[in-house]
């Protein structure tokens, strides 16, 4: 993409200089078949169809190995995103935050030994429960309570035993930027399981008061009293992007009634715009520690010290790790007995660039004094940082600037300090992002961690979902990364550069990216969730059909 009404020619153009012909042209397709043509003259357009291709390409004289993944029939589900546009309400945004579902979680909810799956619905679409029936067969079941609550957008969910009766209950978190703060559609819900896979909503289980847009939920026995408590991370305040919402610790009374307890955990007071979080025992002391990531936020680690959470992020080496983090997954990647983490970020294949010396900047303030915040994103070009919004969007959002910038040439070359007064800038909230790379966070023990940027193949698009597993059976944990984003301003371009990336684990913390032919995945669209079942991978896509892939057989 190049911007408004401007794209790259989809034809592949090869300049031959003074040459008038080429000796051969070979075109390989994703299926492994190839087309070969000898002696071609220049100055012509050649159209090659896969139906014209011959046999599957061979490598090193051997027939190509079977790809790791093969497409199979999975649960029949279509996610239907709403047509809401964030830009109509906040003209200065560059990407939308109202299309972050569907979530997917799995558990054996009816105790038949088969994994079952819950898939969250978009706004106006009920969540769907699928019961596993063995041999990769699934049965959709109707749950009236899900239908009643379909106005919300399900962006996160968690199966856990809320009431201590030994079965898996379901917490569903509602998010999206399309509602107003405090709307009922943003209220999270708890559904209790009767042990046979029948769910009913537990009223008043989560008295959060004015709800924000939830991004993640994770369960653990935080206080050591024998029941499972929750951390619920909040993504944003709808309509007020940049302002920090309040995340929640929810303590369980043992019967599935939860009370907010953030006042007991002062280290969690300023988490900002949280996008994902996990409870993991990082230090081997048998209690759950908390790790969080967020938009414009650093990676944060909180050690559980006898029920109190202590921020050890700075000592862990994570100062200045601010990014546009989207997701986090945990696995013992190097088999040393402690958990490591895979951190999904926005990637390096966009117009957005960030570094320690030249960070992305976000300024939030009611610049025009109309009672509503404006959010201005800035990026360095050369030695100066400039506002990224176009003049039209700035004037639309703040009409008081129209007289100052009657022409586009008046606005060109203006820094944000030129646009706004010193008093306005002093009153603004400033956020920074120093890195957009998707990374691995290696746990080196003794409270120390090390960030490692993953190979270029992992940086082609925003990473919203990660699966960590030994997919090729060589004894090392591999990574599957997926994401993409299409709901962006035209001047930024859509971010659809990933079709799913498989990184095979190597010795010495290395990773090898596979081609699409080798991995067998071709995940077009916006992937928002991955569920890894025994030998089957489920792929949840925003506004798309669920896909299933078999591996290891």
Coordinates of C-alpha atoms in Angstrom, one line a residue:
X1 CA 0.0 0.0 0.0
X2 CA 1.1 3.5 -0.7
X3 CA -1.8 5.6 0.7
X4 CA -5.1 7.0 -0.6
X5 CA -5.9 5.8 -4.1
X6 CA -2.4 4.5 -4.5
X7 CA -1.1 0.9 -4.6
X8 CA 1.8 -1.2 -6.0
X9 CA 1.2 -2.8 -9.3
X10 CA 0.3 -6.5 -8.6
X11 CA 2.3 -7.7 -11.7
X12 CA 5.8 -8.8 -11.1
X13 CA 8.1 -6.7 -13.3
X14 CA 11.7 -7.8 -14.1
X15 CA 14.0 -5.3 -15.7
X16 CA 16.5 -7.0 -18.0
X17 CA 18.7 -4.1 -18.9
X18 CA 20.5 -4.7 -22.2
X19 CA 19.4 -8.3 -22.4
X20 CA 16.8 -9.2 -24.9
X21 CA 15.9 -12.7 -23.5
X22 CA 16.2 -15.0 -20.5
X23 CA 17.2 -18.6 -20.7
X24 CA 14.5 -19.9 -18.3
X25 CA 11.7 -18.8 -15.9
X26 CA 10.6 -21.0 -13.0
X27 CA 7.4 -20.3 -11.0
X28 CA 6.8 -22.3 -7.8
X29 CA 3.3 -22.4 -6.3
X30 CA 2.3 -22.9 -2.7
X31 CA 1.2 -26.5 -3.4
X32 CA 4.8 -27.2 -4.4
X33 CA 4.0 -27.6 -8.1
X34 CA 6.2 -25.5 -10.5
X35 CA 6.0 -24.0 -14.0
X36 CA 9.1 -23.9 -16.1
X37 CA 9.5 -22.1 -19.4
X38 CA 12.7 -22.0 -21.6
X39 CA 14.0 -19.1 -23.7
X40 CA 11.7 -16.1 -23.2
X41 CA 12.0 -12.8 -25.1
X42 CA 11.5 -9.5 -23.3
X43 CA 8.8 -6.9 -23.4
X44 CA 5.9 -9.2 -22.9
X45 CA 3.4 -10.1 -20.2
X46 CA 3.3 -13.8 -19.2
X47 CA 0.3 -15.2 -17.3
X48 CA 1.0 -18.4 -15.4
X49 CA -1.8 -20.4 -13.9
X50 CA -1.3 -23.3 -11.4
X51 CA -3.2 -25.5 -13.8
X52 CA -0.2 -25.1 -16.2
X53 CA 2.2 -26.3 -13.6
X54 CA 3.9 -29.6 -13.6
X55 CA 5.0 -32.0 -10.9
X56 CA 5.8 -31.1 -7.3
X57 CA 9.2 -29.5 -7.0
X58 CA 12.0 -31.7 -5.6
X59 CA 14.7 -30.5 -3.2
X60 CA 18.2 -32.0 -3.0
X61 CA 17.2 -34.8 -5.4
X62 CA 14.5 -36.1 -2.9
X63 CA 10.8 -35.8 -3.0
X64 CA 9.5 -32.9 -0.9
X65 CA 8.5 -33.9 2.6
X66 CA 4.9 -33.9 3.7
X67 CA 4.1 -30.4 5.3
X68 CA 3.7 -30.2 9.0
X69 CA 0.0 -29.1 8.9
X70 CA -2.8 -30.5 6.8
X71 CA -6.2 -28.8 6.6
X72 CA -9.1 -30.8 8.1
X73 CA -12.8 -30.2 8.9
X74 CA -13.2 -28.5 12.3
X75 CA -16.1 -26.9 14.1
X76 CA -18.4 -25.0 11.7
X77 CA -18.3 -21.4 12.9
X78 CA -18.4 -18.0 11.2
X79 CA -17.4 -14.9 13.1
X80 CA -19.4 -11.9 12.1
X81 CA -17.8 -8.6 13.0
X82 CA -19.9 -5.4 13.1
X83 CA -19.5 -2.5 10.7
X84 CA -18.6 0.0 13.4
X85 CA -15.8 2.4 12.5
X86 CA -13.7 3.8 15.3
X87 CA -12.6 6.6 13.0
X88 CA -16.1 8.1 13.0
X89 CA -15.8 8.8 16.7
X90 CA -12.0 9.3 17.0
X91 CA -10.7 10.8 13.8
X92 CA -7.1 10.8 14.9
X93 CA -6.8 7.1 15.4
X94 CA -4.7 5.2 12.9
X95 CA -6.1 1.7 13.6
X96 CA -9.3 0.3 15.1
X97 CA -9.7 -1.3 18.4
X98 CA -13.2 -2.8 17.9
X99 CA -12.3 -5.9 16.0
X100 CA -10.2 -8.0 18.4
X101 CA -12.3 -11.2 18.6
X102 CA -13.0 -14.0 18.4
X103 CA -11.5 -15.5 21.6
X104 CA -11.2 -19.3 21.9
X105 CA -10.7 -21.4 25.0
X106 CA -10.9 -25.2 25.6
X107 CA -11.7 -27.5 28.5
X108 CA -13.5 -30.8 29.0
X109 CA -16.8 -29.2 30.2
X110 CA -18.9 -32.4 30.2
X111 CA -16.3 -34.8 31.7
X112 CA -16.4 -37.2 28.7
X113 CA -12.6 -37.1 28.2
X114 CA -12.9 -35.0 25.0
X115 CA -11.8 -31.4 24.7
X116 CA -14.6 -28.9 24.1
X117 CA -14.3 -25.4 22.8
X118 CA -15.9 -22.0 23.4
X119 CA -15.7 -19.4 20.7
X120 CA -16.6 -15.8 21.5
X121 CA -19.1 -13.9 19.4
X122 CA -18.9 -10.4 17.9
X123 CA -21.3 -7.6 19.0
X124 CA -24.8 -8.9 18.4
X125 CA -23.5 -12.5 17.9
X126 CA -23.8 -15.1 20.7
X127 CA -20.8 -17.1 21.8
X128 CA -20.8 -20.7 20.7
X129 CA -20.0 -23.9 22.6
X130 CA -18.8 -26.9 20.7
X131 CA -18.6 -30.3 22.4
X132 CA -15.9 -32.7 21.2
X133 CA -17.2 -36.2 20.2
X134 CA -13.9 -37.8 19.3
X135 CA -12.3 -38.5 15.9
X136 CA -12.2 -34.7 15.3
X137 CA -16.0 -34.5 15.4
X138 CA -17.8 -31.6 17.0
X139 CA -21.3 -30.8 18.0
X140 CA -22.6 -27.2 18.4
X141 CA -24.9 -26.9 21.5
X142 CA -27.3 -24.1 22.2
X143 CA -26.8 -22.2 25.5
X144 CA -29.7 -19.8 26.2
X145 CA -27.5 -17.7 28.6
X146 CA -25.0 -17.0 25.8
X147 CA -27.9 -15.8 23.5
X148 CA -29.2 -13.5 26.2
X149 CA -25.8 -11.8 26.5
X150 CA -25.0 -11.5 22.8
X151 CA -25.0 -7.7 22.7
X152 CA -21.4 -7.7 24.0
X153 CA -18.2 -8.5 22.0
X154 CA -16.4 -11.5 23.5
X155 CA -12.6 -10.7 23.2
X156 CA -11.4 -13.0 26.0
X157 CA -12.5 -16.0 28.0
X158 CA -11.3 -18.4 30.6
X159 CA -12.4 -21.9 31.7
X160 CA -11.7 -22.5 35.4
X161 CA -13.4 -23.9 38.5
X162 CA -15.0 -20.8 40.0
X163 CA -17.2 -22.5 42.6
X164 CA -15.0 -25.4 43.7
X165 CA -17.3 -28.2 42.5
X166 CA -14.7 -29.8 40.3
X167 CA -15.9 -28.8 36.8
X168 CA -15.0 -26.0 34.4
X169 CA -16.9 -22.8 34.6
X170 CA -16.6 -20.0 32.1
X171 CA -15.6 -16.3 32.5
X172 CA -16.2 -14.2 29.4
X173 CA -14.7 -10.7 29.0
X174 CA -16.4 -8.1 26.9
X175 CA -14.3 -5.6 25.0
X176 CA -14.3 -3.4 21.9
X177 CA -14.1 0.4 21.4
X178 CA -17.6 0.6 19.9
X179 CA -19.5 1.0 23.1
X180 CA -19.6 3.9 25.5
X181 CA -18.0 3.6 28.9
X182 CA -20.3 1.9 31.4
X183 CA -22.6 0.4 28.8
X184 CA -24.1 -3.0 29.8
X185 CA -22.5 -4.6 26.7
X186 CA -19.1 -4.1 28.3
X187 CA -20.0 -6.1 31.4
X188 CA -18.0 -9.3 31.9
X189 CA -19.9 -12.4 32.8
X190 CA -19.5 -15.7 34.7
X191 CA -21.3 -18.8 33.6
X192 CA -21.5 -21.8 36.0
X193 CA -21.3 -25.3 34.7
X194 CA -23.5 -28.0 36.2
X195 CA -20.9 -30.7 35.4
X196 CA -22.6 -31.9 32.2
X197 CA -21.7 -28.9 30.0
X198 CA -24.9 -26.9 30.8
X199 CA -24.1 -23.3 31.6
X200 CA -26.1 -20.7 33.5
X201 CA -25.1 -17.1 34.2
X202 CA -24.3 -16.3 37.9
X203 CA -25.9 -13.0 38.6
X204 CA -23.8 -10.3 40.4
X205 CA -20.8 -12.6 40.4
X206 CA -18.6 -9.7 39.2
X207 CA -19.5 -6.4 40.7
X208 CA -17.0 -4.2 38.8
X209 CA -19.2 -1.1 38.7
X210 CA -18.6 0.9 35.6
X211 CA -17.1 -1.5 33.1
X212 CA -14.3 -0.7 30.7
X213 CA -13.2 -2.8 27.7
X214 CA -11.7 -6.0 28.9
X215 CA -8.8 -7.5 27.0
X216 CA -7.7 -10.6 29.0
X217 CA -8.5 -12.7 32.0
X218 CA -6.3 -15.2 33.8
X219 CA -7.1 -17.5 36.8
X220 CA -4.9 -18.5 39.7
X221 CA -5.0 -18.9 43.5
X222 CA -3.4 -15.6 44.2
X223 CA -3.9 -15.5 48.0
X224 CA -3.3 -19.2 48.7
X225 CA -6.7 -19.8 50.2
X226 CA -7.5 -22.8 47.9
X227 CA -9.8 -21.2 45.4
X228 CA -9.1 -19.6 42.0
X229 CA -9.0 -15.8 41.8
X230 CA -8.8 -13.7 38.6
X231 CA -6.8 -10.9 37.0
X232 CA -8.9 -9.0 34.5
X233 CA -6.9 -6.7 32.3
X234 CA -8.6 -3.7 30.7
X235 CA -7.7 -2.6 27.1
X236 CA -9.0 0.9 26.9
X237 CA -11.7 3.4 27.9
X238 CA -14.0 3.4 24.8
X239 CA -13.9 6.7 23.0
X240 CA -10.9 7.8 25.0
X241 CA -7.9 6.0 23.5
X242 CA -4.7 6.7 25.3
X243 CA -6.3 7.3 28.7
X244 CA -5.5 4.4 31.1
X245 CA -8.3 2.2 32.3
X246 CA -8.2 0.4 35.6
X247 CA -7.5 -3.4 35.6
X248 CA -8.8 -5.6 38.3
X249 CA -7.8 -8.3 40.8
X250 CA -10.9 -10.3 41.6
X251 CA -10.7 -12.4 44.8
X252 CA -13.0 -15.4 45.0
X253 CA -15.0 -16.2 48.1
X254 CA -14.8 -19.9 47.2
X255 CA -18.4 -20.0 45.9
X256 CA -18.0 -18.1 42.7
X257 CA -18.6 -14.6 44.0
X258 CA -15.8 -12.1 43.2
X259 CA -14.8 -8.9 44.8
X260 CA -12.4 -6.3 43.4
X261 CA -9.3 -6.1 45.5
X262 CA -6.9 -3.7 43.6
X263 CA -6.4 -1.6 46.8
X264 CA -4.6 -4.7 48.3
X265 CA -2.1 -4.7 45.4
X266 CA -0.7 -1.2 45.0
X267 CA 2.0 -2.4 42.5
X268 CA -0.9 -2.9 40.0
X269 CA -2.3 0.6 40.2
X270 CA -0.8 1.9 36.9
X271 CA -0.8 -0.9 34.4
X272 CA -2.1 1.3 31.5
X273 CA -3.7 -0.2 28.5
X274 CA -3.3 -3.9 29.2
X275 CA -3.6 -6.3 26.2
X276 CA -2.7 -9.6 27.7
X277 CA -1.6 -11.2 31.0
X278 CA -0.6 -14.6 32.5
X279 CA -0.3 -16.1 35.9
X280 CA 2.9 -18.3 35.8
X281 CA 5.3 -19.5 38.5
X282 CA 8.4 -17.8 37.2
X283 CA 10.7 -18.6 40.1
X284 CA 9.8 -22.1 41.1
X285 CA 8.4 -21.2 44.5
X286 CA 5.0 -22.9 43.9
X287 CA 2.9 -19.7 43.8
X288 CA 1.6 -17.8 40.8
X289 CA 3.4 -14.7 39.6
X290 CA 1.9 -12.2 37.1
X291 CA 3.3 -11.0 33.8
X292 CA 1.5 -8.3 31.8
X293 CA 1.9 -6.6 28.4
X294 CA 0.1 -3.6 26.9
X295 CA -0.3 -1.0 24.3
X296 CA 2.4 1.7 24.8
X297 CA 3.4 -0.3 27.9
X298 CA 6.5 -2.1 29.0
X299 CA 6.6 -5.8 29.8
X300 CA 5.9 -6.1 33.5
X301 CA 6.6 -8.9 35.9
X302 CA 5.1 -9.1 39.4
X303 CA 6.5 -11.7 41.8
X304 CA 4.1 -13.2 44.3
X305 CA 5.6 -12.7 47.7
X306 CA 3.4 -14.5 50.2
X307 CA 0.2 -13.2 48.5
X308 CA 1.6 -9.7 47.8
X309 CA 2.6 -8.8 44.3
X310 CA 6.0 -7.0 43.9
X311 CA 7.0 -5.3 40.7
X312 CA 10.4 -6.8 39.7
X313 CA 10.4 -5.5 36.1
X314 CA 13.3 -3.1 36.4
X315 CA 15.6 -5.6 38.2
X316 CA 14.5 -8.2 35.6
X317 CA 16.0 -6.0 32.8
X318 CA 12.6 -4.9 31.3
X319 CA 12.9 -1.1 31.7
X320 CA 12.2 0.6 28.4
X321 CA 10.5 -2.4 26.9
X322 CA 7.5 -0.3 25.9
X323 CA 5.8 -1.5 22.7
X324 CA 2.5 -2.1 21.0
X325 CA 2.3 -5.5 22.6
X326 CA -0.7 -7.6 21.5
X327 CA -0.4 -11.0 23.2
X328 CA 1.8 -13.2 25.4
X329 CA 2.2 -17.0 25.6
X330 CA 4.3 -19.1 28.0
X331 CA 6.4 -22.3 27.4
X332 CA 9.7 -23.7 28.6
X333 CA 11.3 -23.1 25.3
X334 CA 14.9 -24.1 26.2
X335 CA 13.9 -27.1 28.5
X336 CA 15.7 -25.6 31.5
X337 CA 12.8 -26.1 33.9
X338 CA 11.5 -22.5 34.0
X339 CA 8.9 -20.7 31.8
X340 CA 9.9 -18.4 28.9
X341 CA 7.5 -16.1 27.1
X342 CA 6.7 -15.3 23.5
X343 CA 5.6 -11.7 23.1
X344 CA 3.5 -10.7 20.0
X345 CA 4.1 -7.1 18.9
X346 CA 3.0 -5.0 15.9
X347 CA 6.0 -6.0 13.7
X348 CA 8.4 -4.2 11.5
X349 CA 6.5 -4.3 8.2
X350 CA 4.6 -1.0 8.4
X351 CA 5.2 2.7 8.2
X352 CA 5.5 2.8 12.0
X353 CA 9.1 2.8 13.2
X354 CA 10.3 2.9 16.8
X355 CA 13.6 2.8 18.7
X356 CA 15.1 3.9 22.0
X357 CA 16.5 7.1 20.4
X358 CA 13.5 7.8 18.2
X359 CA 10.4 6.4 19.9
X360 CA 6.8 6.6 18.7
X361 CA 5.0 9.2 20.8
X362 CA 1.4 9.5 21.8
X363 CA 0.0 12.8 23.2
X364 CA -3.4 12.9 24.9
X365 CA -5.1 16.1 26.0
X366 CA -8.3 18.1 25.5
X367 CA -6.3 20.4 23.2
X368 CA -9.3 22.4 21.9
X369 CA -11.0 22.7 25.3
X370 CA -14.3 21.1 24.2
X371 CA -14.4 18.6 27.0
X372 CA -13.2 15.6 24.8
X373 CA -9.7 14.3 24.6
X374 CA -7.7 14.3 21.4
X375 CA -5.0 11.7 20.7
X376 CA -2.1 12.6 18.5
X377 CA 0.4 10.0 17.3
X378 CA 3.9 11.3 16.4
X379 CA 6.9 9.7 14.7
X380 CA 10.4 10.7 13.9
X381 CA 11.5 11.6 10.4
X382 CA 15.2 12.5 10.4
X383 CA 16.0 14.3 13.7
X384 CA 12.5 15.6 14.4
X385 CA 9.2 14.0 15.5
X386 CA 6.1 15.1 13.5
X387 CA 2.4 14.4 14.0
X388 CA 1.2 11.6 11.8
X389 CA -2.5 12.7 11.4
X390 CA -3.3 14.4 8.1
X391 CA -4.3 18.1 8.1
X392 CA -7.9 17.2 7.3
X393 CA -8.2 14.8 10.2
X394 CA -6.6 17.3 12.6
X395 CA -9.0 20.1 11.5
X396 CA -12.0 17.7 11.6
X397 CA -11.2 16.8 15.2
X398 CA -10.2 20.3 16.3
X399 CA -11.9 23.0 14.1
X400 CA -10.0 25.7 16.0
X401 CA -6.9 24.7 13.9
X402 CA -8.6 25.6 10.6
X403 CA -7.6 29.2 10.6
X404 CA -4.0 28.4 11.6
X405 CA -3.7 25.8 8.8
X406 CA -5.8 27.1 5.9
X407 CA -3.5 25.2 3.4
X408 CA -1.8 21.9 3.5
X409 CA 1.5 23.6 2.9
X410 CA 1.0 25.5 6.1
X411 CA 0.7 22.3 8.1
X412 CA 3.5 20.5 6.3
X413 CA 6.7 20.3 8.4
X414 CA 5.0 21.3 11.7
X415 CA 6.1 19.5 14.8
X416 CA 3.5 19.0 17.6
X417 CA 5.2 21.8 19.5
X418 CA 4.4 24.1 16.6
X419 CA 0.8 23.0 16.5
X420 CA 0.0 23.4 20.2
X421 CA 1.1 25.9 22.8
X422 CA 3.6 25.1 25.6
X423 CA 0.8 25.1 28.1
X424 CA -1.2 22.6 26.1
X425 CA 1.8 20.3 25.8
X426 CA 2.6 20.6 29.5
X427 CA -0.9 19.4 30.3
X428 CA -0.8 16.5 27.8
X429 CA -0.3 12.8 28.8
X430 CA 2.7 11.5 26.8
X431 CA 3.3 7.8 26.0
X432 CA 6.2 6.2 24.2
X433 CA 6.9 3.0 22.4
X434 CA 10.5 1.9 21.8
X435 CA 10.1 -1.4 20.0
X436 CA 7.6 -3.0 17.6
X437 CA 9.5 -6.3 17.2
X438 CA 7.9 -9.6 18.2
X439 CA 10.2 -11.3 20.7
X440 CA 11.0 -14.1 23.0
X441 CA 11.6 -13.3 26.7
X442 CA 14.1 -15.8 28.0
X443 CA 13.9 -16.6 31.7
X444 CA 17.6 -16.8 32.8
X445 CA 16.8 -17.6 36.5
X446 CA 17.3 -15.5 39.6
X447 CA 14.8 -13.0 38.5
X448 CA 16.7 -12.1 35.3
X449 CA 15.2 -12.1 31.8
X450 CA 16.5 -11.4 28.3
X451 CA 14.6 -10.2 25.3
X452 CA 15.5 -11.7 21.9
X453 CA 14.0 -10.5 18.6
X454 CA 12.6 -13.3 16.5
X455 CA 13.6 -13.7 12.8
X456 CA 12.3 -11.4 10.0
X457 CA 9.5 -13.8 9.1
X458 CA 7.9 -13.1 12.5
X459 CA 7.9 -9.4 11.9
X460 CA 5.8 -9.2 8.7
X461 CA 2.5 -8.3 10.5
X462 CA 1.0 -7.7 13.9
X463 CA 1.0 -10.9 16.0
X464 CA -2.2 -11.5 17.8
X465 CA -2.0 -15.2 18.6
X466 CA 0.8 -17.6 19.5
X467 CA 0.9 -21.4 19.8
X468 CA 4.0 -23.1 21.3
X469 CA 4.4 -26.8 20.8
X470 CA 6.8 -29.4 19.3
X471 CA 4.9 -29.5 16.0
X472 CA 7.5 -31.5 14.0
X473 CA 8.3 -34.0 16.8
X474 CA 12.1 -33.3 17.1
X475 CA 12.0 -32.7 20.9
X476 CA 12.2 -28.9 20.7
X477 CA 9.4 -26.4 21.2
X478 CA 8.4 -24.7 18.0
X479 CA 6.4 -21.5 17.6
X480 CA 3.3 -20.7 15.4
X481 CA 2.6 -16.9 15.1
X482 CA -0.5 -15.5 13.4
X483 CA -2.3 -12.1 13.3
X484 CA -2.7 -9.4 10.7
X485 CA -4.8 -6.2 10.8
X486 CA -6.9 -4.6 8.0
X487 CA -8.9 -1.9 9.9
X488 CA -6.3 0.8 9.5
X489 CA -6.3 4.3 8.0
X490 CA -5.5 4.4 4.2
X491 CA -2.4 6.4 4.8
X492 CA -1.0 3.6 7.0
X493 CA -1.9 0.7 4.7
X494 CA -3.4 -2.6 5.8
X495 CA -1.2 -5.1 7.7
X496 CA -1.8 -8.5 6.0
X497 CA 1.7 -9.6 5.5
X498 CA 1.5 -12.9 7.5
X499 CA -0.1 -16.2 6.4
X500 CA 0.9 -17.9 9.6
X501 CA 4.6 -18.4 10.5
X502 CA 6.1 -21.6 11.9
X503 CA 9.5 -21.2 13.6
X504 CA 11.2 -24.4 14.3
X505 CA 13.2 -24.4 17.6
X506 CA 17.0 -24.8 17.1
X507 CA 19.9 -25.2 19.4
X508 CA 21.3 -22.2 21.2
X509 CA 17.9 -20.3 21.3
X510 CA 17.7 -20.1 17.5
X511 CA 14.7 -20.4 15.3
X512 CA 14.3 -21.4 11.6
X513 CA 11.3 -20.0 9.6
X514 CA 9.6 -22.5 7.3
X515 CA 8.1 -21.7 3.9
X516 CA 4.4 -22.0 3.4
X517 CA 5.0 -25.2 1.4
X518 CA 6.9 -26.8 4.3
X519 CA 4.5 -25.7 7.0
X520 CA 1.2 -26.3 5.1
X521 CA -0.5 -23.2 6.5
X522 CA -2.0 -20.4 4.5
X523 CA -3.9 -18.3 7.0
X524 CA -5.4 -15.5 5.1
X525 CA -7.2 -12.7 7.0
X526 CA -7.1 -11.5 10.6
X527 CA -6.3 -14.3 13.0
X528 CA -7.2 -13.5 16.6
X529 CA -6.9 -16.8 18.4
X530 CA -5.2 -20.2 18.3
X531 CA -6.2 -23.3 20.2
X532 CA -3.9 -26.3 20.2
X533 CA -5.7 -29.6 20.9
X534 CA -4.1 -33.0 20.6
X535 CA -2.8 -33.1 17.0
X536 CA -5.3 -30.5 15.9
X537 CA -4.9 -26.7 15.7
X538 CA -8.0 -24.4 15.6
X539 CA -7.6 -21.0 14.1
X540 CA -10.1 -18.2 15.0
X541 CA -10.4 -15.3 12.5
X542 CA -12.1 -12.0 12.9
X543 CA -15.0 -11.8 10.5
X544 CA -14.1 -15.1 9.0
X545 CA -14.6 -18.9 9.3
X546 CA -12.9 -21.0 11.8
X547 CA -10.2 -23.2 10.3
X548 CA -8.7 -26.5 11.6
X549 CA -5.3 -28.2 10.8
X550 CA -4.0 -31.6 11.7
X551 CA -0.4 -32.2 12.6
X552 CA 1.8 -35.0 13.9
X553 CA 0.1 -37.9 12.1

